[in-house]
Coordinates of C-alpha atoms in Angstrom, one line a residue:
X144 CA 139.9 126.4 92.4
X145 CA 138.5 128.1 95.2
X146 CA 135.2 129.4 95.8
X147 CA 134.6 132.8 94.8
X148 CA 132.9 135.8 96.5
X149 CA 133.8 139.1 96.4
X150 CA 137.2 138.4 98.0
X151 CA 138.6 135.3 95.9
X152 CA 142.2 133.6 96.1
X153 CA 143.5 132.6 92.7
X154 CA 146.3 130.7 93.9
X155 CA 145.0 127.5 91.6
X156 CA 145.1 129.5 88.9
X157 CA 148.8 130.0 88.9
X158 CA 149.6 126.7 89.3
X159 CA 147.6 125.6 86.5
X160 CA 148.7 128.2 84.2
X161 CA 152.4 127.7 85.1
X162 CA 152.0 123.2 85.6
X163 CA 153.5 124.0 89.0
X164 CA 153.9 121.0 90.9
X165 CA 152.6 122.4 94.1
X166 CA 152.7 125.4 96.3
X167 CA 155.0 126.0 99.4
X168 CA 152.0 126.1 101.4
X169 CA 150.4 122.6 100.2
X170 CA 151.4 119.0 102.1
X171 CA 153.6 116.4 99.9
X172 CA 151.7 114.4 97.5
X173 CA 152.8 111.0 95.9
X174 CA 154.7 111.5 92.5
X175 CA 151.8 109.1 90.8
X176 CA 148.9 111.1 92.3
X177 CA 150.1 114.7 91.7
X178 CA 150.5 113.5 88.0
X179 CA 147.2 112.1 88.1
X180 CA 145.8 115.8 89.2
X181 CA 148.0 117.4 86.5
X182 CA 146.3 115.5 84.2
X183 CA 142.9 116.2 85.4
X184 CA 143.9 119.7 84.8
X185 CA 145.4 119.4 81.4
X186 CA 142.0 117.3 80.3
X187 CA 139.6 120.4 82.3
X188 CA 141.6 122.8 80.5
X189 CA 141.3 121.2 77.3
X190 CA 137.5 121.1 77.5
X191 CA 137.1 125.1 77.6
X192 CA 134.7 125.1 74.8
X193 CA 136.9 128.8 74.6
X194 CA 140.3 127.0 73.2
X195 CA 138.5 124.6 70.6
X196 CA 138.7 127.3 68.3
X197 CA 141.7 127.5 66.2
X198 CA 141.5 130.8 66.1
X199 CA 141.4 131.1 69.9
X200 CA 144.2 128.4 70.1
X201 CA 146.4 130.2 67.9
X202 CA 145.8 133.4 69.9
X203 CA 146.7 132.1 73.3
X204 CA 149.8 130.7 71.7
X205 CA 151.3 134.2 70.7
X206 CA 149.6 135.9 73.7
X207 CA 151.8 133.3 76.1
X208 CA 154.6 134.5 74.0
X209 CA 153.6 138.3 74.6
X210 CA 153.4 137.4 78.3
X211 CA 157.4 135.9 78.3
X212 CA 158.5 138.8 76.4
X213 CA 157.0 141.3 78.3
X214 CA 158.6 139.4 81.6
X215 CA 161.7 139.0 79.9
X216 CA 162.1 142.9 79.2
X217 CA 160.6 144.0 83.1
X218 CA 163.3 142.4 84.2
X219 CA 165.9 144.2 82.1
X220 CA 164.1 147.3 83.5
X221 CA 163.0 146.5 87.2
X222 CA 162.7 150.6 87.9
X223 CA 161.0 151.5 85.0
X224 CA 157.8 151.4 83.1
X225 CA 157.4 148.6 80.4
X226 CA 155.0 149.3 77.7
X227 CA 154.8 146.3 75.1
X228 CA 152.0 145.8 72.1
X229 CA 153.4 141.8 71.9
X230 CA 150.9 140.9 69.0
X231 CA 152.8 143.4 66.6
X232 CA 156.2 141.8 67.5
X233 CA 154.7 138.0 67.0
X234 CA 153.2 138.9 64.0
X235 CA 156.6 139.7 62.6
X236 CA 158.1 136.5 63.8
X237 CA 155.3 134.2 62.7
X238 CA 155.6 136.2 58.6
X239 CA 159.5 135.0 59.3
X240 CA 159.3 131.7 59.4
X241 CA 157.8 131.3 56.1
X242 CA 161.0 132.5 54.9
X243 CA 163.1 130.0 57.2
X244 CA 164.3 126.4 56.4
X245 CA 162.5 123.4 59.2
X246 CA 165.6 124.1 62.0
X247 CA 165.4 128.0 62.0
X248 CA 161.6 127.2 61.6
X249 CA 161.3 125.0 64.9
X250 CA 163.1 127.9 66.7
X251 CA 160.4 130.0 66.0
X252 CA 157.6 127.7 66.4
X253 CA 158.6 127.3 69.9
X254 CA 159.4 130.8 70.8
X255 CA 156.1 131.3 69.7
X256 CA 154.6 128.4 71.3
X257 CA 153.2 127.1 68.5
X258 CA 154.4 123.0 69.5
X259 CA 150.7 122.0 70.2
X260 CA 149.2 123.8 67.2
X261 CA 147.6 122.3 63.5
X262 CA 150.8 123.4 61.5
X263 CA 149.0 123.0 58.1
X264 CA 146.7 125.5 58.6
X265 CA 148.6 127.9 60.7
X266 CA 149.2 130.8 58.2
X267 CA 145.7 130.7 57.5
X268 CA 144.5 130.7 60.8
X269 CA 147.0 133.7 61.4
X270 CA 145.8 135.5 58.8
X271 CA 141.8 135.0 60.4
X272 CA 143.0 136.1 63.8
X273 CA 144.5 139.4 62.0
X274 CA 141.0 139.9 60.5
X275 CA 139.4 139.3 63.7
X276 CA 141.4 142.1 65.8
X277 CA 141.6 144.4 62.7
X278 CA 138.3 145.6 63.3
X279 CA 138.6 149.7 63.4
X280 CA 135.7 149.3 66.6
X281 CA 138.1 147.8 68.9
X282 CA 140.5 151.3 68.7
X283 CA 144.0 149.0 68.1
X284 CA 146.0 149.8 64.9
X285 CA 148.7 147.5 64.8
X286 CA 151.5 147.0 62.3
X287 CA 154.3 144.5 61.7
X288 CA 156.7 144.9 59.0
X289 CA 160.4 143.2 58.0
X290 CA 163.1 145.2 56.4
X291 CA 165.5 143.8 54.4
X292 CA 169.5 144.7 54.0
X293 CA 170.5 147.0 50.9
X294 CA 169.2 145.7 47.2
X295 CA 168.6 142.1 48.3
X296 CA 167.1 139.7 45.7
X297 CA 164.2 137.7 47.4
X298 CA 162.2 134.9 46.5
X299 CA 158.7 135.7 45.4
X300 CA 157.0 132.6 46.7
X301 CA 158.1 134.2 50.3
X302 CA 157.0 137.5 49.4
X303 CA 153.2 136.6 48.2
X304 CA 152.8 134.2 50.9
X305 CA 154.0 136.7 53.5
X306 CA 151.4 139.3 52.1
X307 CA 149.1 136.6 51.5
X308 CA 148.7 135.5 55.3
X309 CA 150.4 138.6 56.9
X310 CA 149.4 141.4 55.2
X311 CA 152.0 143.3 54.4
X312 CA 155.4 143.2 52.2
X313 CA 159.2 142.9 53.5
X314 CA 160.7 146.3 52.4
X315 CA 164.5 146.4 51.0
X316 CA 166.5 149.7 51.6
X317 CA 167.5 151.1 48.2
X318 CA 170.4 152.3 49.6
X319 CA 169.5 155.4 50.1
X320 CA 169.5 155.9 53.7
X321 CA 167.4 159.5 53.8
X322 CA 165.0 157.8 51.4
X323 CA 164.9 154.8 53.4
X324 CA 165.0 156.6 57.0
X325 CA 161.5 158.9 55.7
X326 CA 159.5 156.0 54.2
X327 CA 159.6 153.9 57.0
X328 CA 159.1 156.9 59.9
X329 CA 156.0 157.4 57.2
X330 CA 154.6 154.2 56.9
X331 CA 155.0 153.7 61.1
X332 CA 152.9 157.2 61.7
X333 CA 150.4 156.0 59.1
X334 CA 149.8 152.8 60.3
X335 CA 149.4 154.0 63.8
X336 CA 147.1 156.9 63.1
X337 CA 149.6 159.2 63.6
X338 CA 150.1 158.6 67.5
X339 CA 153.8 156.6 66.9
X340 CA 155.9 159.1 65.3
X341 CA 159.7 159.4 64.8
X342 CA 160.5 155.6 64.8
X343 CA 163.6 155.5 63.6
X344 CA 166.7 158.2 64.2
X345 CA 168.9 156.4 62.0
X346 CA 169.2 153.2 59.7
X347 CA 170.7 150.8 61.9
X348 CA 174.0 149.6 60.7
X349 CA 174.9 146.2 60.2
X350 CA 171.8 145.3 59.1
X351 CA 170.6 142.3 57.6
X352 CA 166.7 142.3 59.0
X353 CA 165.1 144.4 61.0
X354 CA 162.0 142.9 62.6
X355 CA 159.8 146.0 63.1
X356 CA 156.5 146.1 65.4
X357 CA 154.6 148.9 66.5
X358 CA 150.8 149.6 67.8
X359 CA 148.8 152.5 69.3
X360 CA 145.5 152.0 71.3
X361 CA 142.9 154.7 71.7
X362 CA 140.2 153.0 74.1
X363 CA 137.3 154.3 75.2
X364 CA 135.8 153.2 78.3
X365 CA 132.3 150.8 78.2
X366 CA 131.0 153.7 80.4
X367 CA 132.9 157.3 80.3
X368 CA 134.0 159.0 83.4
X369 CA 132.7 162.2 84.1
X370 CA 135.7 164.9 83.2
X371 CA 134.5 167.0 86.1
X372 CA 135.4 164.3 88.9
X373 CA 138.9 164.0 87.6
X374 CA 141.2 165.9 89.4
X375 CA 145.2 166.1 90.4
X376 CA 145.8 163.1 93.1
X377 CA 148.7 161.9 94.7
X378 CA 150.8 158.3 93.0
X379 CA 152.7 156.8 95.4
X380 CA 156.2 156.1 94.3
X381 CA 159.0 154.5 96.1
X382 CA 160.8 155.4 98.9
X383 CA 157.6 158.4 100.4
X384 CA 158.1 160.1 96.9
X385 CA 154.8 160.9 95.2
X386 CA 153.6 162.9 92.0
X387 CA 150.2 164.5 91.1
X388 CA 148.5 162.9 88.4
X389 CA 145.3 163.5 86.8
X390 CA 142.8 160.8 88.0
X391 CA 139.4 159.9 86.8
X392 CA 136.9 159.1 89.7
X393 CA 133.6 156.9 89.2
X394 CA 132.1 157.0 92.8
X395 CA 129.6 154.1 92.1
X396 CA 131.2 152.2 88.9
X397 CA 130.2 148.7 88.3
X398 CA 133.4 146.2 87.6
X399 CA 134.3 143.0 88.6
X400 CA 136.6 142.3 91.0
X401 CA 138.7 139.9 93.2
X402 CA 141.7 139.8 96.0
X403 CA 144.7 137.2 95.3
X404 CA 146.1 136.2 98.6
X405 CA 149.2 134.6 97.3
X406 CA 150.2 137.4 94.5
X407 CA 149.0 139.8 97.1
X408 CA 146.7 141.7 94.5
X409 CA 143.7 143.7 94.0
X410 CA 142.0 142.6 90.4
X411 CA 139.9 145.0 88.8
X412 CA 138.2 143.8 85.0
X413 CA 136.4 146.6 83.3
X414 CA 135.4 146.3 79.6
X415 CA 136.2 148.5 76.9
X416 CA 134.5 149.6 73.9
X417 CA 134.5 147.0 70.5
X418 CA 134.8 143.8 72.6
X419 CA 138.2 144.2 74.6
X420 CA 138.6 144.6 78.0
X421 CA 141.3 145.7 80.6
X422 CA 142.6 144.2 83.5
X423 CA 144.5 145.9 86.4
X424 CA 146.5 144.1 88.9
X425 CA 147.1 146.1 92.1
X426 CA 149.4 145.0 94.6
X427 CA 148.1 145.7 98.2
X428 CA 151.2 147.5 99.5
X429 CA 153.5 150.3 98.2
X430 CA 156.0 148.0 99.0
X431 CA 155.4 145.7 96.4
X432 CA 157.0 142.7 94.3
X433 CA 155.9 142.5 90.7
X434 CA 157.4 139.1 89.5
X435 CA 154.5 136.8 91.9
X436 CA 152.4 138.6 89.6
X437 CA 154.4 138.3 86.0
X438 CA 155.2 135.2 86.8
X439 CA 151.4 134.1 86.7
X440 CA 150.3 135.9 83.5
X441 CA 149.4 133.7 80.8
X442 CA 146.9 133.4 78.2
X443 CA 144.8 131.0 80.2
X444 CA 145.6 132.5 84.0
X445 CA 144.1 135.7 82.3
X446 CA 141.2 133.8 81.1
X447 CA 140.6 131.9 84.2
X448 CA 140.9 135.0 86.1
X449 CA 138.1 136.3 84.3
X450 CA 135.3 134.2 84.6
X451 CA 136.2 133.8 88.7
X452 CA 136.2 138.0 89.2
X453 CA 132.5 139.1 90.9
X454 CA 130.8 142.0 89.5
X455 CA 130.1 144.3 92.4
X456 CA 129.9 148.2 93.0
X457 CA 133.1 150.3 93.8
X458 CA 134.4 153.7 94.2
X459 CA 136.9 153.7 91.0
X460 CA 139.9 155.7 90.4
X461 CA 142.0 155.5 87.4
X462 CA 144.8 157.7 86.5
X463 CA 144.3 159.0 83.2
X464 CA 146.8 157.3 81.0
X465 CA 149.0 158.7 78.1
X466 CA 151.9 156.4 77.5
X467 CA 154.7 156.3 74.7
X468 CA 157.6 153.6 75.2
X469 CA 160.3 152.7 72.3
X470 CA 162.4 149.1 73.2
X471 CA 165.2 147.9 71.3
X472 CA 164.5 144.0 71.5
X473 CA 167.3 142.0 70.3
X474 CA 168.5 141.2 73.5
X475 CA 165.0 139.9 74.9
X476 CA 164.4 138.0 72.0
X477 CA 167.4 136.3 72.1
X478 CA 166.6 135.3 75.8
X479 CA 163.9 133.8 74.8
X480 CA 165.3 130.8 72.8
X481 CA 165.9 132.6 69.8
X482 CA 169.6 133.5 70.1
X483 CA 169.7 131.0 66.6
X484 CA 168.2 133.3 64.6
X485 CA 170.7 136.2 65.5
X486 CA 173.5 134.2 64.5
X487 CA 173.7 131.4 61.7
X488 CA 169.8 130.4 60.7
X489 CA 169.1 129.1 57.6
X490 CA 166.5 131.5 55.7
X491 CA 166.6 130.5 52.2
X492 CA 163.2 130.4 51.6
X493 CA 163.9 134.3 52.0
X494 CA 167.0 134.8 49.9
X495 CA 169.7 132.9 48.3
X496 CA 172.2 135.1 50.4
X497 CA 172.5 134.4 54.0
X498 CA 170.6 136.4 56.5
X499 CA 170.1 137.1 60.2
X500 CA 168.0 138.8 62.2
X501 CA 170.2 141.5 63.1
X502 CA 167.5 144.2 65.1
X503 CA 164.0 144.1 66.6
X504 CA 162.8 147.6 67.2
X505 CA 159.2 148.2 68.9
X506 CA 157.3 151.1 69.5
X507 CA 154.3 151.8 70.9
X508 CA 151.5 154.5 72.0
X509 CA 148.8 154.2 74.5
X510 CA 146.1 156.5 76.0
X511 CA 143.1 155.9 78.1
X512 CA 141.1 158.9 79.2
X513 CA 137.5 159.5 80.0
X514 CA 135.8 158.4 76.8
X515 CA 133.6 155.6 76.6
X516 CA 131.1 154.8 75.1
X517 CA 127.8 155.2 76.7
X518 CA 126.5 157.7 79.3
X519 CA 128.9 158.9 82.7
X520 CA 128.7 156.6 85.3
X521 CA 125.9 157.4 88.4
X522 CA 128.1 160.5 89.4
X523 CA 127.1 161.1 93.6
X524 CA 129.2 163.2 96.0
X525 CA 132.4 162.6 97.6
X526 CA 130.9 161.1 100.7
X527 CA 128.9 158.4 99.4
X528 CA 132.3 156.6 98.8
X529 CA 131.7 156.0 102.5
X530 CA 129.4 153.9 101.8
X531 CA 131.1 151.7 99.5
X532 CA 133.0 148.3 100.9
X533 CA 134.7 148.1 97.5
X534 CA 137.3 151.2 97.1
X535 CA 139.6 150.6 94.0
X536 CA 142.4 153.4 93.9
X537 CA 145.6 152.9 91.3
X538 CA 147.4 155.6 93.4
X539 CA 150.4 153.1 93.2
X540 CA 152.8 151.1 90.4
X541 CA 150.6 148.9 89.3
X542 CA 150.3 146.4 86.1
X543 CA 147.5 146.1 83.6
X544 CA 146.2 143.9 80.3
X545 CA 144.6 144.2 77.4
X546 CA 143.1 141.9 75.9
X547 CA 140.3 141.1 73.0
X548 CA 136.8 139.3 74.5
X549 CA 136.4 137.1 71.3
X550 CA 139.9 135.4 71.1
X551 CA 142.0 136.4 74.4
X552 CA 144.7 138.4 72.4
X553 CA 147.0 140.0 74.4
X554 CA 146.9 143.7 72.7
X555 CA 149.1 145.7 75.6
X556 CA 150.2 145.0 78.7
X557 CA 152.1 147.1 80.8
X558 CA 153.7 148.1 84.2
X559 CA 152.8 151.4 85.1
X560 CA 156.0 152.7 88.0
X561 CA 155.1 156.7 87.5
X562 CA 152.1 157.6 85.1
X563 CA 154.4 161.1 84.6
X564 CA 157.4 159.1 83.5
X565 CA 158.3 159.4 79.8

């Protein structure tokens, strides 16, 4: 990994995140040695006193699989924003394999990286991590729920254990599909503090299990803007088009910071109140290609990333941020390795009757204004941004994380095309 200053290229850390075996730009290597360096890595990596939690283990599993699905849905929508809470939707899929048979169960173990983890005490440690990021400081209220097809007959071992280590109940429709359609749109705005309303138009038909996720995020800065520098800026969008957008100025905020060469990127950390933090990833040109950079995030890049970034003195701008995004995500999740469970899996640890995973719905809310929680940052004139080597402006698509301190959960991440766009 290369030195770091203020200016830093992270190029190492996408190879170690993604066990590339070398980049265009490096000379040939023999076979024996390079394995000998991937090795190295693998031991160096290992030895993050971070990771030898199980906690934290378990949380950079399902974060790695936040980080496929939310590359596996940009792609479905290159032109548009992508808003994901991914820590709802594996929630959900973990509380479903209790009720699946060792072959189903295996399908989801790997979608959800879980190969490399200590299977006996996995529910357990699931239910700990929930705990841990439960916390009403940290502003996240997430929610995971299964619902099951009309009058089905479960097995109550499944049930208890499900409530046991996930928190919550599967919920079988009665039948009544009004009844049905208002408790669930109740429960969703209830567990989201009323910010995710409107869930669901219909009951889908056809189904057999729904696999429902859904989160809203209220953060407050570390340090608040002050409301009286923000003001209607030009976004840059594609093609000379622009909007105004409400952005939030900090002409001397402290952050850390760092310039990828190869992903082209400005990287900007700046903490959030109850121990999470959020991490934007700028590319340096309007003209910009997004999959360097998804291609790179994973739990540990993320983590790397962190400890390499410089704290240093910029002039900030942030556009205020009040996102809303409902995904459909049956066909992502069956991209990602778990086309079985869509089909033919074997959940009779569930039910006696067969079942399938028939939809995966996911909505979520997001806003990020100038709250925070301690006093405005130094607040000088518009000309001492002159003075300032360090200008960070998101005036243009960029993407961003969210993530807890204590564990490295991925809570949001999102690509942000238009700030305006609904």
């Amino acid at each position: 990994m290369k030195p770091l200053l203020v200016l830093l290229g992270l190029a190492a850390l996408a190879s170690l995140s993604h066990s590339q075996e070398g980049s265009p730009a490096s000379s040939p290597q023999d076979p024996s040695r390079e394995a000998g360096q991937q090795q190295r890595q693998e031991e160096e990596e290992e030895e993050d006193p971070f990771y030898k939690s199980p906690v934290n283990k378990l949380a950079a599993a399902v974060s790695n699989f936040g980080y496929a699905l939310f590359r596996q849905q940009s792609s479905q929508a290159p032109s548009a924003n992508v808003l994901l809470s991914p820590f709802s939707v594996a929630t959900a899929l973990s509380g479903l394999s209790l009720g699946a048979a060792e072959r189903a169960e295996d399908v989801i173990s790997r979608a959800l990286f879980y190969d490399m983890l200590d299977k006996a005490n996995l529910h357990s440690t699931y239910r700990g991590l929930l705990g841990s990021l439960g916390s009403p400081r940290k502003g996240l209220k997430s929610a995971s729920r299964l619902v099951m097809e009309r009058k089905l007959r479960m097995r109550m071992a499944f049930v208890k254990e499900l409530e046991k280590s996930y928190g919550f109940r599967p919920r079988v429709l009665s039948g009544n599909a009004q009844g049905d359609l208002q408790e669930i749109n109740q429960w969703v705005q209830q567990r989201t503090g009323g910010k995710v309303t409107h869930f669901l138009a219909e009951i889908p038909a056809g189904l057999s299990i729904l696999l429902l996720g859904v989160a809203s995020f209220k953060g407050q800065w570390a340090t608040r803007f002050d409301p009286k520098l923000t003001r209607p800026q030009d976004f840059h969008l594609e093609e000379g088009r622009s909007t105004r957008v409400p952005m939030m100025s900090a002409p001397r905020a402290v952050l850390k910071y760092g310039f990828d060469s190869e992903l082209g990127c400005k990287i900007a950390q700046l903490p959030l109140a109850g121990g999470v933090s959020i991490m934007f990833f700028l590319p340096e040109t309007l003209t910009r290609n997004f999959t360097l950079i998804e291609e790179s995030l994973t739990a540990e890049f993320v983590h790397d990333i962190n400890k390499q970034l410089k704290t240093v003195q910029a002039a900030l701008s942030v556009p205020r941020l009040r996102l809303v995004a409902e995904t459909r995500l049956a066909e992502a999740l069956q991209e990602m390795r778990l086309q079985a469970l869509f089909s033919t899996p074997n959940l009779g640890r569930i039910s006696a009757k067969a079942l399938r995973l028939s939809h995966a719905h996911h909505k979520v809310a997001l806003e990020l204004g100038e709250d925070g929680a301690s006093p405005v940052f130094p607040s000088e004139p518009e000309a001492a941004r002159l003075n300032f080597p360090i200008v960070y402006t998101l005036d243009r698509p960029f993407l961003f994380v969210v993530y807890d301190d204590d564990t490295g959960s991925l809570l949001f991440i999102g690509k942000v095309l238009d700030p305006q766009q609904a």
